[in-house]
PDB file of C-alpha atoms in Angstrom:
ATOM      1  CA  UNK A   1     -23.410 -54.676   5.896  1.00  0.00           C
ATOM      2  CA  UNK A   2     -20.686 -53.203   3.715  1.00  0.00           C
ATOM      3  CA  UNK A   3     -21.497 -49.836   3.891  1.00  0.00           C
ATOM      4  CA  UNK A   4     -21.176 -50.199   7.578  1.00  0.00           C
ATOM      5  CA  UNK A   5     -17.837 -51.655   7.428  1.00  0.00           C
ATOM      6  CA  UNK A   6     -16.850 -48.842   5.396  1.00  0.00           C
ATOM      7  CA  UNK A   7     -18.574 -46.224   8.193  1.00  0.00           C
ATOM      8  CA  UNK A   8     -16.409 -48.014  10.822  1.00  0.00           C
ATOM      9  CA  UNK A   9     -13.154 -48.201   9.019  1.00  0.00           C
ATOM     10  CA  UNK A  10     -10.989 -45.410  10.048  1.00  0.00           C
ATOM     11  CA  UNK A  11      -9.149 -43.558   7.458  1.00  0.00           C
ATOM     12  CA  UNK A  12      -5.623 -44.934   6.811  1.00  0.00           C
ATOM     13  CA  UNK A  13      -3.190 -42.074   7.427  1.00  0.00           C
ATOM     14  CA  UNK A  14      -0.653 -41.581   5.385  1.00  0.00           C
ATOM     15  CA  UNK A  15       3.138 -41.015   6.245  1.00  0.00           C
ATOM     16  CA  UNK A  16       4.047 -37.605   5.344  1.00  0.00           C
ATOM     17  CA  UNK A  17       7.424 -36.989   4.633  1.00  0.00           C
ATOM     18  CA  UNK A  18       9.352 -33.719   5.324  1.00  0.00           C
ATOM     19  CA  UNK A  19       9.664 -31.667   2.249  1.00  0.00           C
ATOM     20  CA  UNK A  20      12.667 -31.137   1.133  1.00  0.00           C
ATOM     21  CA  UNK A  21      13.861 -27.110   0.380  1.00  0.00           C
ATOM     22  CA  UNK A  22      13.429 -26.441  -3.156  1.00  0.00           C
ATOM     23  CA  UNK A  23      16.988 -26.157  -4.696  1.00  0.00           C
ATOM     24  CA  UNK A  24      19.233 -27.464  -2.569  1.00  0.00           C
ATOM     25  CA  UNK A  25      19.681 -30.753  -4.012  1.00  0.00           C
ATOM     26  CA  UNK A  26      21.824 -31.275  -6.832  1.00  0.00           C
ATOM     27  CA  UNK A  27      22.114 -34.339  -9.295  1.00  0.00           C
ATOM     28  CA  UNK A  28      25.580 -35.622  -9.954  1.00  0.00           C
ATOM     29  CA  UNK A  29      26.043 -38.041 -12.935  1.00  0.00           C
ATOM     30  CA  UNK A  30      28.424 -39.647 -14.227  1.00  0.00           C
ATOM     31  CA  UNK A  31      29.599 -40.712 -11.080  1.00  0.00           C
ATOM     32  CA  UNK A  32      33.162 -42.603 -11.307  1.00  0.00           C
ATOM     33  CA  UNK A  33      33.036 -46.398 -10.302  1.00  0.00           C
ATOM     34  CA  UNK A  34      35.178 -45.991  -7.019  1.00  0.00           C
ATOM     35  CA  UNK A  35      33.482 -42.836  -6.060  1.00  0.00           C
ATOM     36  CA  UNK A  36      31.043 -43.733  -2.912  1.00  0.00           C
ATOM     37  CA  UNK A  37      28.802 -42.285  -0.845  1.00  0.00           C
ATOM     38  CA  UNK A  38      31.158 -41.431   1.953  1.00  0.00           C
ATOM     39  CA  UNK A  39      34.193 -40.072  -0.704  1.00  0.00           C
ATOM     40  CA  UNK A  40      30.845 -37.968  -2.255  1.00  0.00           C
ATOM     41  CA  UNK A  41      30.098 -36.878   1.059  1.00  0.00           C
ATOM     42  CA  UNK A  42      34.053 -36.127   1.743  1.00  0.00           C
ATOM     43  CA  UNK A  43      34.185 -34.503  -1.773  1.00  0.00           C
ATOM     44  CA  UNK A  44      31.053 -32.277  -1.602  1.00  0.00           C
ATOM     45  CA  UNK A  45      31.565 -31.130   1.541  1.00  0.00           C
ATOM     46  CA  UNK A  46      34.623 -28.960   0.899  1.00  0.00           C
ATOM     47  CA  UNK A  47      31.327 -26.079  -0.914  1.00  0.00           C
ATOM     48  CA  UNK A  48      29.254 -26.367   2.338  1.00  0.00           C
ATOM     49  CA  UNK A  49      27.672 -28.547   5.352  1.00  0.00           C
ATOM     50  CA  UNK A  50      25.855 -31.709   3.313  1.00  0.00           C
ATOM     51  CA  UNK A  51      23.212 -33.019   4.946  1.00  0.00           C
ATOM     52  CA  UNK A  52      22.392 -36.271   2.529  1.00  0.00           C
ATOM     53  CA  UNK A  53      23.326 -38.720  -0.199  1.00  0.00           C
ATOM     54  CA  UNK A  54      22.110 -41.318  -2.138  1.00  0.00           C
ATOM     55  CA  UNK A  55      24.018 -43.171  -4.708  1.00  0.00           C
ATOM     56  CA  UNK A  56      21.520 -45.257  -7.298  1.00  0.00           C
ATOM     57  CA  UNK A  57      22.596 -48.638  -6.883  1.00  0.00           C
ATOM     58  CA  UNK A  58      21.182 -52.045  -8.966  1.00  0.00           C
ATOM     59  CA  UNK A  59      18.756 -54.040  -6.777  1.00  0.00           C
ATOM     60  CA  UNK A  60      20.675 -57.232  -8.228  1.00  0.00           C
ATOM     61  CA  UNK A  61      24.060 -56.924  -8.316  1.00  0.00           C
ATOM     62  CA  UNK A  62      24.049 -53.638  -5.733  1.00  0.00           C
ATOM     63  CA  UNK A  63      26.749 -52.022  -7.629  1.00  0.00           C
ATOM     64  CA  UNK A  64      26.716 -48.151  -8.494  1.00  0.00           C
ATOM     65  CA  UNK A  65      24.492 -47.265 -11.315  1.00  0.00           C
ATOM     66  CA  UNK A  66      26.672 -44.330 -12.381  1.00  0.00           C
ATOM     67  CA  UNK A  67      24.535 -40.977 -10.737  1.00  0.00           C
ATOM     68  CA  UNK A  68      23.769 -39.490  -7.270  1.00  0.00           C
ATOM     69  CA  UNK A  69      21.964 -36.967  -5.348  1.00  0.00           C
ATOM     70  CA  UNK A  70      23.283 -34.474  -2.733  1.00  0.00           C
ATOM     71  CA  UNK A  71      21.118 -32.662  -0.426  1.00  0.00           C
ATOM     72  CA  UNK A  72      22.955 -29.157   1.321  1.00  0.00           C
ATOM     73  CA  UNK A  73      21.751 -27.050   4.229  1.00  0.00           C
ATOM     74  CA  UNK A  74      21.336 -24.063   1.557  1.00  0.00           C
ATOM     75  CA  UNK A  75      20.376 -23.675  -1.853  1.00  0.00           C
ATOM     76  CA  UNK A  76      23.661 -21.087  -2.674  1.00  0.00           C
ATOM     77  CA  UNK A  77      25.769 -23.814  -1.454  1.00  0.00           C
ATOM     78  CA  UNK A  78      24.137 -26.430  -4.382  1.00  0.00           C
ATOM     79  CA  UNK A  79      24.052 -23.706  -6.529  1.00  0.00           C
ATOM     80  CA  UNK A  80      27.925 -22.589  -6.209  1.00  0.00           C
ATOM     81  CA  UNK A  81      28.259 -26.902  -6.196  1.00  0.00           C
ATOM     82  CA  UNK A  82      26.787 -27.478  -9.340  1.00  0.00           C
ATOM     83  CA  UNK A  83      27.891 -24.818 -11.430  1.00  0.00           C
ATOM     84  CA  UNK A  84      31.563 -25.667 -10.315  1.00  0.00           C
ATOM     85  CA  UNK A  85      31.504 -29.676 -10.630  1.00  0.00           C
ATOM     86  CA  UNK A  86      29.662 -29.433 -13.864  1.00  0.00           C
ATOM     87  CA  UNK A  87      32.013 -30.552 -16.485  1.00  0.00           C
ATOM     88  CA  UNK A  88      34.780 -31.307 -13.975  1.00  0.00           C
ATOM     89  CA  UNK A  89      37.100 -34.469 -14.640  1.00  0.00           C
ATOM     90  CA  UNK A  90      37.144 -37.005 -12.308  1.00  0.00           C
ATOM     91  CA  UNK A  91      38.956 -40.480 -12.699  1.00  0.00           C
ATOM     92  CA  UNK A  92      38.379 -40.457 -16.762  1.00  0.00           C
ATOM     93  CA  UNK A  93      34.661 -39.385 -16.598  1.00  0.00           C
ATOM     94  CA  UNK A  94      33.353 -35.612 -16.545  1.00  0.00           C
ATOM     95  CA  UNK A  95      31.134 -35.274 -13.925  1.00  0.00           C
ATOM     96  CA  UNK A  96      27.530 -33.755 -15.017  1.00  0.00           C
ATOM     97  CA  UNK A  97      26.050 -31.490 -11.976  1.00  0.00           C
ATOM     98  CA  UNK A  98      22.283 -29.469 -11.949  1.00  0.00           C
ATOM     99  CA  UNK A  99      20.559 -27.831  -9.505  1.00  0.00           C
ATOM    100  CA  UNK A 100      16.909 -30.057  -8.850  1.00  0.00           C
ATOM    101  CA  UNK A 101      14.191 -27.665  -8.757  1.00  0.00           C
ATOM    102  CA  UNK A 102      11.398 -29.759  -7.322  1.00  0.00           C
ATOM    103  CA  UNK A 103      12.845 -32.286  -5.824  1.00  0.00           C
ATOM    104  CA  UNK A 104      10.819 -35.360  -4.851  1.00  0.00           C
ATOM    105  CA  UNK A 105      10.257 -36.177  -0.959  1.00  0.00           C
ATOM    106  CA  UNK A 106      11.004 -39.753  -1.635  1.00  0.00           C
ATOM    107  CA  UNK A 107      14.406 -39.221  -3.009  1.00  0.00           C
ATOM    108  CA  UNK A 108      16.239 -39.809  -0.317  1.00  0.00           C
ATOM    109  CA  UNK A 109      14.513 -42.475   1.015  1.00  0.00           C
ATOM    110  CA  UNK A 110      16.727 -45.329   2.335  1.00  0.00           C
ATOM    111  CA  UNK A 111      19.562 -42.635   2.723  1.00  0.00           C
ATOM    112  CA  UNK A 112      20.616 -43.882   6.084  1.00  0.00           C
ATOM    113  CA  UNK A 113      21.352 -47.240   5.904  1.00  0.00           C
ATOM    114  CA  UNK A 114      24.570 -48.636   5.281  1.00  0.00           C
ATOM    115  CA  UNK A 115      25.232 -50.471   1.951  1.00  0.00           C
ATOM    116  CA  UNK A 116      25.474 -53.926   2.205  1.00  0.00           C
ATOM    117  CA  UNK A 117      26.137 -56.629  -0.057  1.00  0.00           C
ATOM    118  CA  UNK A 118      23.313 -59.161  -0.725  1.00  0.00           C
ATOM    119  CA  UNK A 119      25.090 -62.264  -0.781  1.00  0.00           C
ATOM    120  CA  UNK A 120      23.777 -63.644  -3.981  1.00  0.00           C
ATOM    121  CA  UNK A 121      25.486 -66.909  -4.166  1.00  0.00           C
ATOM    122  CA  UNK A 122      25.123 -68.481  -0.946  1.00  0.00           C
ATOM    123  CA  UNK A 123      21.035 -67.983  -1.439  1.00  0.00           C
ATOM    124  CA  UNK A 124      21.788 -69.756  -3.926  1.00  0.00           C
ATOM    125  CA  UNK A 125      23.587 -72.799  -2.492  1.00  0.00           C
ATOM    126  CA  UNK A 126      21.230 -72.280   0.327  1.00  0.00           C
ATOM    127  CA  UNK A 127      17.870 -72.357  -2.217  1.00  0.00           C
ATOM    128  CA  UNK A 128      19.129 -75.425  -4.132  1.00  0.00           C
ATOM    129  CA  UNK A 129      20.458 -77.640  -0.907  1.00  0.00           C
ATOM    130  CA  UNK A 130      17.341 -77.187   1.077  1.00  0.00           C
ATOM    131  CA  UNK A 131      15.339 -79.881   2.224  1.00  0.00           C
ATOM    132  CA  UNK A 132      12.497 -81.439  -0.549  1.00  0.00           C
ATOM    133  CA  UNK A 133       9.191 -82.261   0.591  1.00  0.00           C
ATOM    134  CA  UNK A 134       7.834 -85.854  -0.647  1.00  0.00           C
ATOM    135  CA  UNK A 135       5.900 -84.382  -3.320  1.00  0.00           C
ATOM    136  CA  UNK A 136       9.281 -82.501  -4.768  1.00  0.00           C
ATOM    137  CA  UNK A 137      11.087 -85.771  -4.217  1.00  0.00           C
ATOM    138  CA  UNK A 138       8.636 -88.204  -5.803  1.00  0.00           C
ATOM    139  CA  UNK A 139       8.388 -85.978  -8.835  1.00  0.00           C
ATOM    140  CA  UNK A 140      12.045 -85.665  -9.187  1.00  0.00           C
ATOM    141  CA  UNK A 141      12.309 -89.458  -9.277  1.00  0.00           C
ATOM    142  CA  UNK A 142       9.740 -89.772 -12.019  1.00  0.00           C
ATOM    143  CA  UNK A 143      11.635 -87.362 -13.993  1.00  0.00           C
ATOM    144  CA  UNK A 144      14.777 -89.436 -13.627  1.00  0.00           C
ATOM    145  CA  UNK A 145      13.047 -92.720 -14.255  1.00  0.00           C
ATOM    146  CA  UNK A 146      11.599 -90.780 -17.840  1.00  0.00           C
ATOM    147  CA  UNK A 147      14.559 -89.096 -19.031  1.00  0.00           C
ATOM    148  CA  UNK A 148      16.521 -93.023 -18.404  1.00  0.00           C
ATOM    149  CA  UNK A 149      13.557 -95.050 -20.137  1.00  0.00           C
ATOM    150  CA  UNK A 150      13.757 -92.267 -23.019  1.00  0.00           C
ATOM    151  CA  UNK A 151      17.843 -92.200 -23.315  1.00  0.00           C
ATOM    152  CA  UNK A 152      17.342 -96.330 -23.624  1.00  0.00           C
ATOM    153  CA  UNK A 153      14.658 -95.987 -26.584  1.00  0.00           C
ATOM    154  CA  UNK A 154      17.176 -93.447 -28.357  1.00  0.00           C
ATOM    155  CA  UNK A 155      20.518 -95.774 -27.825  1.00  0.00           C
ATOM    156  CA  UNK A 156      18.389 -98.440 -29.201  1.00  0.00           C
ATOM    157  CA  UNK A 157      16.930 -96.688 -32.062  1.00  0.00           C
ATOM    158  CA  UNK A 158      20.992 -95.455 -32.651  1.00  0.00           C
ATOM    159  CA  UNK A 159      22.176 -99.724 -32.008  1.00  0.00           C
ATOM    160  CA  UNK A 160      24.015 -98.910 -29.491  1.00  0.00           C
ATOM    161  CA  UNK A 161      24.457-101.860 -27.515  1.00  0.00           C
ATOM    162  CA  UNK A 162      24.441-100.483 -23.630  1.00  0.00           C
ATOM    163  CA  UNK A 163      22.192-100.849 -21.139  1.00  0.00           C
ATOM    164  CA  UNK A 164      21.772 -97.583 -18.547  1.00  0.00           C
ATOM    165  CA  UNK A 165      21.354 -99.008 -14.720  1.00  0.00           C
ATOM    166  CA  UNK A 166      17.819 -98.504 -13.265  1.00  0.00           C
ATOM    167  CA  UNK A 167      16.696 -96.370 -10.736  1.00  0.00           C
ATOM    168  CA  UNK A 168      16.535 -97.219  -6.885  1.00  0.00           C
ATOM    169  CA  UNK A 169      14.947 -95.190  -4.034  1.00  0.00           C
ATOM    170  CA  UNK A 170      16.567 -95.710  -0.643  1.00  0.00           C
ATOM    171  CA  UNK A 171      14.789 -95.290   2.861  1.00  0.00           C
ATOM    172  CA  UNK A 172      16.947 -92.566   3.190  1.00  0.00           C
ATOM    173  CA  UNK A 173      15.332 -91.172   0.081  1.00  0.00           C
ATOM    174  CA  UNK A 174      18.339 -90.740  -2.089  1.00  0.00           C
ATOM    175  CA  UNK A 175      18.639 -91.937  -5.207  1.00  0.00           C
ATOM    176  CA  UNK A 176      20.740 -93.895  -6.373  1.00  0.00           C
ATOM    177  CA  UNK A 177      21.974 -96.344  -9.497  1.00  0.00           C
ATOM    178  CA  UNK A 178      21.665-100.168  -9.398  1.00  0.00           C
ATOM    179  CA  UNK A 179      24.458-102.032 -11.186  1.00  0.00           C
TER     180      UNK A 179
END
């Protein structure tokens, strides 16, 4: 019955992507922080037509990880590119250019869409305010009810003379302190 499944199944086809021509991407490192994609696209374009960019960013904080790729319509035009920019001093930081030989047909990938700021701290907010299912709530209550028994046996143990107000569950299901 397996092996028929397997007869049946059509064969997934895979996505294939245009291949890039050889040499006419160059690798820029050492990328300044204020330089961008559209100043590297402003910048670059002054040797010949550029077709794409991609800055490296970090997945977590988004911000440039220091190198970048430029596609060209020809391979001279890279090749003229990268032998000028190599070495050249931009904003404190030498710039480091080569010609990619082979370059990969995934290297552009995401090269069209606009950078955009994850906004980090209001998932956050968001994460931590949401709404907590009975379960959640219960068990957050028994934790609370624990961590006041055990803060009574160690102010005892100490002879510290203070008593720490018990726990109360509302209808509402908030928790609160009874006096």
């Amino acid at each position: 019955m397996a092996d028929e499944k397997k007869a049946k199944a059509k064969p997934k086809q895979k996505r294939v992507r245009k291949a890039i021509k050889v040499a006419s991407v160059i690798y820029v490192g050492h990328v300044p922080r204020g330089f961008v994609e559209p100043g590297i696209t402003k910048f670059f374009s002054q040797f010949g037509t550029v077709k794409k960019v991609k800055l490296a960013r970090s997945q977590k904080t988004s911000n440039p990880k220091g190198y970048a790729f430029v596609e060209f319509e020809s391979d001279e035009v890279a090749h003229i590119a990268a032998d000028t920019m190599n070495g050249y001093l931009m904003c404190g930081r030498v710039l480091k250019c080569n010609v990619i030989k082979e370059p990969s047909a995934a290297l552009f990938k995401g090269h069209k869409h606009p950078y955009q700021r994850k906004p980090r701290r209001a998932m956050a907010i968001a994460r931590f305010n949401r709404p907590k299912t009975p379960q959640q709530h219960s068990a957050q209550v028994k934790r609370l009810i624990t961590r006041t028994r055990r803060k009574r046996e160690q102010l005892k143990k100490l002879g510290i003379d203070y008593t720490i107000p018990d726990v109360t569950v509302q209808k509402s299901k908030r928790i609160t302190f009874k006096e």
